[in-house]
Amino acid sequence: MIFVTGGAGYIGSHTCVELLNAGHQVTVFDNFSNSQPEALRRIERITGKQLQVIEGDIRNPAELKTALQTSGAQAVIHFAGLKAVGESEQQPLRYYENNVQGTLTLLQAMQSCAVKTIVFSSSATVYGIPQFLPYTEAHPLSATNTYGQTKLTVERMLQDLYRSDATWRIGILRYFNPVGAHASGLIGEDPQGLPNNLMPFVAQVAVGRREFLNVWGNDYDTPDGTGVRDYIHVVDLALGHLAALNRLQAQPQCMTVNLGTGIGYSVLDMVRAFEQACGKPIAFQFSPRRAGDIASYCADPKLAAEHTWRWQSQNPQGYSISH
Ligand code: NAD
Ligand code: UDP
């Protein structure tokens, strides 16, 4: 049984689909602060399988402990948290409470229930200002905002925990920019209010919910002057979690892995690609740079590729043939 905190959210819902398709049993633990229970019904429709759903908050130790015990959790994938950079600057304590205290409470509950496998959603934001590119996992870490600081703090907490008890199995996944939605069209990103991120904003312009996109900065030192990022399809990202679970099953460890493609695309590349996909023009205007933005970055995805290759080459038929 895989216990998925934040499983009703954007990345969590896509991961639940892939977990169920791979034959895992799944319990979603979510407080629905940034998602709808409808997403869970859609997951069941896509997969034809059932999920266990527990409404609860990761800041509540009693709720967590009961949920871990009654669900029979063997491993946790931990998505639950707050993710808006701008909001984190205005409400730092709320971010520390949800992301840091929430994760601390989760780890304590896991320890007391002897569940010692966790995959954690970290972010490329922990690399801060690039000292070299592409970012390898060994790039120095620094946070330039409160959200990034909460991710960095949790990463350190997980590493300290593993140092104290090497029977833990910990996967820290540093996501680059997740985009896209499930091919069924039944689940996707549904941000509340004004979207902070590029692609949900573009999508809302395309359907007429917003008049135009502000392209923040066209004077960067990039091929077309707009910001360049490493966009990874959300289903590929979801599959990265299954690969991480497989690898953790092989042996206890604390591993940190980039999940990106290694290829950078500009804002205008993304707008053009979306125009082609939807067959409509996307209105935009150039606006001043967004505070705190970096011109360009992408992942060095070699480690994730090596892990996948090592697993697949050693287990060509997956778990079905033992050796
Ligand atoms: P999301 O907001 O769609 O999903 C998060 C889910 O967690 C939501 O369903 C929300 O209701 C739930 N949640 C929030 N606080 C909770 C709490 N205290 N208790 C229980 N449930 C709670 O976000 P997402 O885009 O799916 O991101 C998932 C994780 O990945 C987050 O930790 C985020 O920081 C991280 N991440 C996201 C991105 C991105 O661009 N989307 C990039 C890097 C890392
Ligand atoms: N961006 C933009 N307009 C928007 C939102 C984002 O031009 O409404 C740009 C932003 O400046 C960056 C890229 O799109 O260059 C990706 O931004 P997003 O917020 O999606 O991801 P992040 O900056 O966190 O990597």
PDB file of C-alpha atoms and ligand atoms in Angstrom, residues 6-12 29-35 56-59 78-83 98 121-123 147 151 175-176 178 189 197, ligand 1:
ATOM      1  CA  GLY A   6      -1.375  15.513  -1.474  1.00  0.00           C
ATOM      2  CA  GLY A   7      -2.551  12.836  -3.912  1.00  0.00           C
ATOM      3  CA  ALA A   8      -5.479  14.929  -5.158  1.00  0.00           C
ATOM      4  CA  GLY A   9      -3.175  17.690  -6.430  1.00  0.00           C
ATOM      5  CA  TYR A  10      -1.643  18.200  -9.844  1.00  0.00           C
ATOM      6  CA  ILE A  11       1.424  15.951  -9.649  1.00  0.00           C
ATOM      7  CA  GLY A  12      -0.078  13.636  -7.022  1.00  0.00           C
ATOM      8  CA  PHE A  29      -4.264  11.606   2.338  1.00  0.00           C
ATOM      9  CA  ASP A  30      -5.206  15.200   1.481  1.00  0.00           C
ATOM     10  CA  ASN A  31      -6.851  18.186   3.162  1.00  0.00           C
ATOM     11  CA  PHE A  32      -8.108  19.502  -0.211  1.00  0.00           C
ATOM     12  CA  SER A  33      -6.725  22.966   0.511  1.00  0.00           C
ATOM     13  CA  ASN A  34      -5.567  23.241  -3.102  1.00  0.00           C
ATOM     14  CA  SER A  35      -7.485  20.465  -4.862  1.00  0.00           C
ATOM     15  CA  GLY A  56      -6.730  14.842   6.774  1.00  0.00           C
ATOM     16  CA  ASP A  57      -3.942  17.289   7.412  1.00  0.00           C
ATOM     17  CA  ILE A  58      -0.244  16.458   7.627  1.00  0.00           C
ATOM     18  CA  ARG A  59       0.067  18.936  10.508  1.00  0.00           C
ATOM     19  CA  HIS A  78       4.879  13.030   0.019  1.00  0.00           C
ATOM     20  CA  PHE A  79       3.435  15.754  -2.234  1.00  0.00           C
ATOM     21  CA  ALA A  80       1.382  17.682   0.328  1.00  0.00           C
ATOM     22  CA  GLY A  81       2.549  21.234   0.792  1.00  0.00           C
ATOM     23  CA  LEU A  82       2.224  24.807  -0.403  1.00  0.00           C
ATOM     24  CA  LYS A  83       4.070  25.843  -3.552  1.00  0.00           C
ATOM     25  CA  ASN A  98       2.732  23.337   6.139  1.00  0.00           C
ATOM     26  CA  SER A 121       8.831  16.344  -3.747  1.00  0.00           C
ATOM     27  CA  SER A 122      11.700  18.783  -3.796  1.00  0.00           C
ATOM     28  CA  SER A 123      12.390  21.391  -6.417  1.00  0.00           C
ATOM     29  CA  TYR A 147       9.375  28.386  -0.468  1.00  0.00           C
ATOM     30  CA  LYS A 151      12.305  22.583   0.565  1.00  0.00           C
ATOM     31  CA  TYR A 175      11.494  18.532  -9.993  1.00  0.00           C
ATOM     32  CA  PHE A 176      12.170  20.982 -12.761  1.00  0.00           C
ATOM     33  CA  PRO A 178       6.144  20.082 -14.586  1.00  0.00           C
ATOM     34  CA  GLU A 189      -3.631  21.375 -13.286  1.00  0.00           C
ATOM     35  CA  ASN A 197       3.075  29.479 -13.437  1.00  0.00           C
TER      36      ASN A 197
HETATM   37  P1  NAD B   1      -0.807  20.927  -5.658  1.00  0.00           P
HETATM   38  O1  NAD B   1      -1.102  22.136  -4.848  1.00  0.00           O
HETATM   39  O2  NAD B   1      -1.607  20.686  -6.882  1.00  0.00           O
HETATM   40  O3  NAD B   1      -0.906  19.623  -4.737  1.00  0.00           O
HETATM   41  C1  NAD B   1      -0.598  19.631  -3.368  1.00  0.00           C
HETATM   42  C2  NAD B   1      -1.690  18.851  -2.645  1.00  0.00           C
HETATM   43  O4  NAD B   1      -1.383  18.826  -1.243  1.00  0.00           O
HETATM   44  C3  NAD B   1      -3.076  19.458  -2.795  1.00  0.00           C
HETATM   45  O5  NAD B   1      -4.002  18.436  -3.113  1.00  0.00           O
HETATM   46  C4  NAD B   1      -3.370  20.049  -1.400  1.00  0.00           C
HETATM   47  O6  NAD B   1      -4.756  20.063  -1.105  1.00  0.00           O
HETATM   48  C5  NAD B   1      -2.562  19.128  -0.509  1.00  0.00           C
HETATM   49  N1  NAD B   1      -2.134  19.748   0.761  1.00  0.00           N
HETATM   50  C6  NAD B   1      -1.535  20.961   0.939  1.00  0.00           C
HETATM   51  N2  NAD B   1      -1.280  21.160   2.243  1.00  0.00           N
HETATM   52  C7  NAD B   1      -1.705  20.050   2.899  1.00  0.00           C
HETATM   53  C8  NAD B   1      -1.729  19.667   4.265  1.00  0.00           C
HETATM   54  N3  NAD B   1      -1.257  20.486   5.219  1.00  0.00           N
HETATM   55  N4  NAD B   1      -2.236  18.449   4.599  1.00  0.00           N
HETATM   56  C9  NAD B   1      -2.736  17.622   3.633  1.00  0.00           C
HETATM   57  N5  NAD B   1      -2.756  17.949   2.328  1.00  0.00           N
HETATM   58  C10 NAD B   1      -2.250  19.145   1.964  1.00  0.00           C
HETATM   59  O7  NAD B   1       0.760  20.985  -6.004  1.00  0.00           O
HETATM   60  P2  NAD B   1       1.614  20.120  -7.038  1.00  0.00           P
HETATM   61  O8  NAD B   1       1.992  20.998  -8.176  1.00  0.00           O
HETATM   62  O9  NAD B   1       0.952  18.824  -7.302  1.00  0.00           O
HETATM   63  O10 NAD B   1       2.918  19.917  -6.171  1.00  0.00           O
HETATM   64  C11 NAD B   1       3.117  18.766  -5.346  1.00  0.00           C
HETATM   65  C12 NAD B   1       4.438  18.894  -4.618  1.00  0.00           C
HETATM   66  O11 NAD B   1       5.491  19.076  -5.568  1.00  0.00           O
HETATM   67  C13 NAD B   1       4.514  20.093  -3.676  1.00  0.00           C
HETATM   68  O12 NAD B   1       5.222  19.705  -2.516  1.00  0.00           O
HETATM   69  C14 NAD B   1       5.302  21.119  -4.464  1.00  0.00           C
HETATM   70  O13 NAD B   1       6.009  21.998  -3.634  1.00  0.00           O
HETATM   71  C15 NAD B   1       6.255  20.219  -5.245  1.00  0.00           C
HETATM   72  N6  NAD B   1       6.740  20.847  -6.485  1.00  0.00           N
HETATM   73  C16 NAD B   1       5.849  21.323  -7.398  1.00  0.00           C
HETATM   74  C17 NAD B   1       6.320  21.949  -8.567  1.00  0.00           C
HETATM   75  C18 NAD B   1       5.342  22.517  -9.561  1.00  0.00           C
HETATM   76  O14 NAD B   1       5.758  23.345 -10.385  1.00  0.00           O
HETATM   77  N7  NAD B   1       4.085  22.118  -9.593  1.00  0.00           N
HETATM   78  C19 NAD B   1       7.696  22.056  -8.791  1.00  0.00           C
HETATM   79  C20 NAD B   1       8.580  21.531  -7.846  1.00  0.00           C
HETATM   80  C21 NAD B   1       8.087  20.925  -6.687  1.00  0.00           C
END
